[in-house]
Every structure is written in structure tokens, then in C-alpha cells.
Amino acid sequence: MRYDTFASALSAARAGLGILLGSLPLCQADLESGALIQMSTEVMPHHESYWLLASKERISRQRWEVLRETMAR
């Protein structure tokens, strides 16, 4: 099966429809709850970066820092 979004692939893995190759920080809550299990301790290095963008009018600096810290875990 192929999915066009990470969210769809994650939902399918939660439903037991296959294995997901995904970001550990984005799957952490599911791993901790037991909804997903980690198949290997091997981590694949990557060269890609993700950028979070928001206008100053939409998010305060304090909320931005909380978001940044949460994503860095």
C-alpha cells in the first residue's frame, strides 16, 4: 500500500495494516502507548530538514518556543 501523507500512513500502521518508516519524534506518543512497536533500534540518517513557519500575528514567541522544544524531543 502507498499513502500520500504521513498522517494516512501512520493511521494505517496504527490499524495494523503494515509497517511505517517514519520519524521517531512524530511517532513517540504511539510508541509509548503501545499503539506502535519499534521494529529496530537502527536509525537512518537523513539530510532533509523540516521548517516550521508562522507569522508573528498567528503565534506568540512563548508558544513558538514550546512548539520548537516539543518538536526537538
Coordinates of C-alpha atoms in Angstrom, one line a residue:
M1 CA 0.0 0.0 0.0
R2 CA 1.1 3.6 -0.6
Y3 CA -0.1 6.7 1.1
D4 CA 0.3 10.3 0.0
T5 CA 0.6 11.7 3.5
F6 CA 2.4 10.7 6.7
A7 CA -0.8 11.0 8.6
S8 CA -2.5 8.4 6.4
A9 CA 0.5 6.0 6.7
L10 CA 0.6 6.5 10.4
S11 CA -3.2 5.7 10.7
A12 CA -2.7 2.6 8.6
A13 CA 0.2 1.4 10.8
R14 CA -1.9 2.0 14.0
A15 CA -4.7 -0.1 12.4
G16 CA -2.2 -2.9 11.9
L17 CA -2.1 -2.7 8.1
G18 CA 1.7 -2.7 7.7
I19 CA 5.0 -1.2 8.7
L20 CA 5.7 2.5 8.8
L21 CA 9.1 4.1 8.1
G22 CA 8.6 7.3 10.0
S23 CA 10.1 10.0 12.2
L24 CA 10.6 8.8 15.8
P25 CA 9.6 12.2 17.3
L26 CA 6.3 12.1 15.3
C27 CA 5.6 8.5 16.4
Q28 CA 6.8 8.8 20.0
A29 CA 3.4 9.0 21.7
D30 CA 2.2 5.9 19.7
L31 CA 5.4 4.0 20.7
E32 CA 5.0 5.0 24.4
S33 CA 1.3 4.0 24.4
G34 CA 1.9 0.7 22.7
A35 CA -0.2 1.6 19.7
L36 CA 3.0 1.0 17.6
I37 CA 6.1 -1.0 18.3
Q38 CA 9.6 -0.1 17.1
M39 CA 10.9 -2.9 14.9
S40 CA 14.6 -2.0 15.1
T41 CA 16.9 0.3 17.0
E42 CA 18.7 1.2 13.8
V43 CA 18.2 4.9 12.8
M44 CA 18.6 6.1 9.2
P45 CA 20.5 9.4 8.9
H46 CA 18.9 11.9 6.6
H47 CA 19.9 15.2 5.0
E48 CA 16.5 16.7 4.9
S49 CA 15.3 19.4 7.2
Y50 CA 11.8 20.5 8.2
W51 CA 10.9 24.1 8.6
L52 CA 8.2 25.4 10.8
L53 CA 6.8 28.8 9.6
A54 CA 4.3 31.1 11.2
S55 CA 3.5 34.7 11.1
K56 CA 4.1 36.9 14.2
E57 CA 0.4 37.6 14.2
R58 CA -0.5 34.0 14.5
I59 CA 1.7 32.7 17.2
S60 CA 3.4 34.3 20.3
R61 CA 7.1 33.8 20.9
Q62 CA 6.4 31.8 24.0
R63 CA 4.1 29.4 22.1
W64 CA 6.7 29.2 19.4
E65 CA 9.4 28.1 21.9
V66 CA 7.1 25.5 23.4
L67 CA 6.4 24.1 19.9
R68 CA 10.1 24.1 19.0
E69 CA 11.1 22.3 22.2
T70 CA 8.3 19.7 21.7
M71 CA 9.4 19.0 18.1
A72 CA 13.1 18.7 19.2
R73 CA 12.4 15.8 21.6

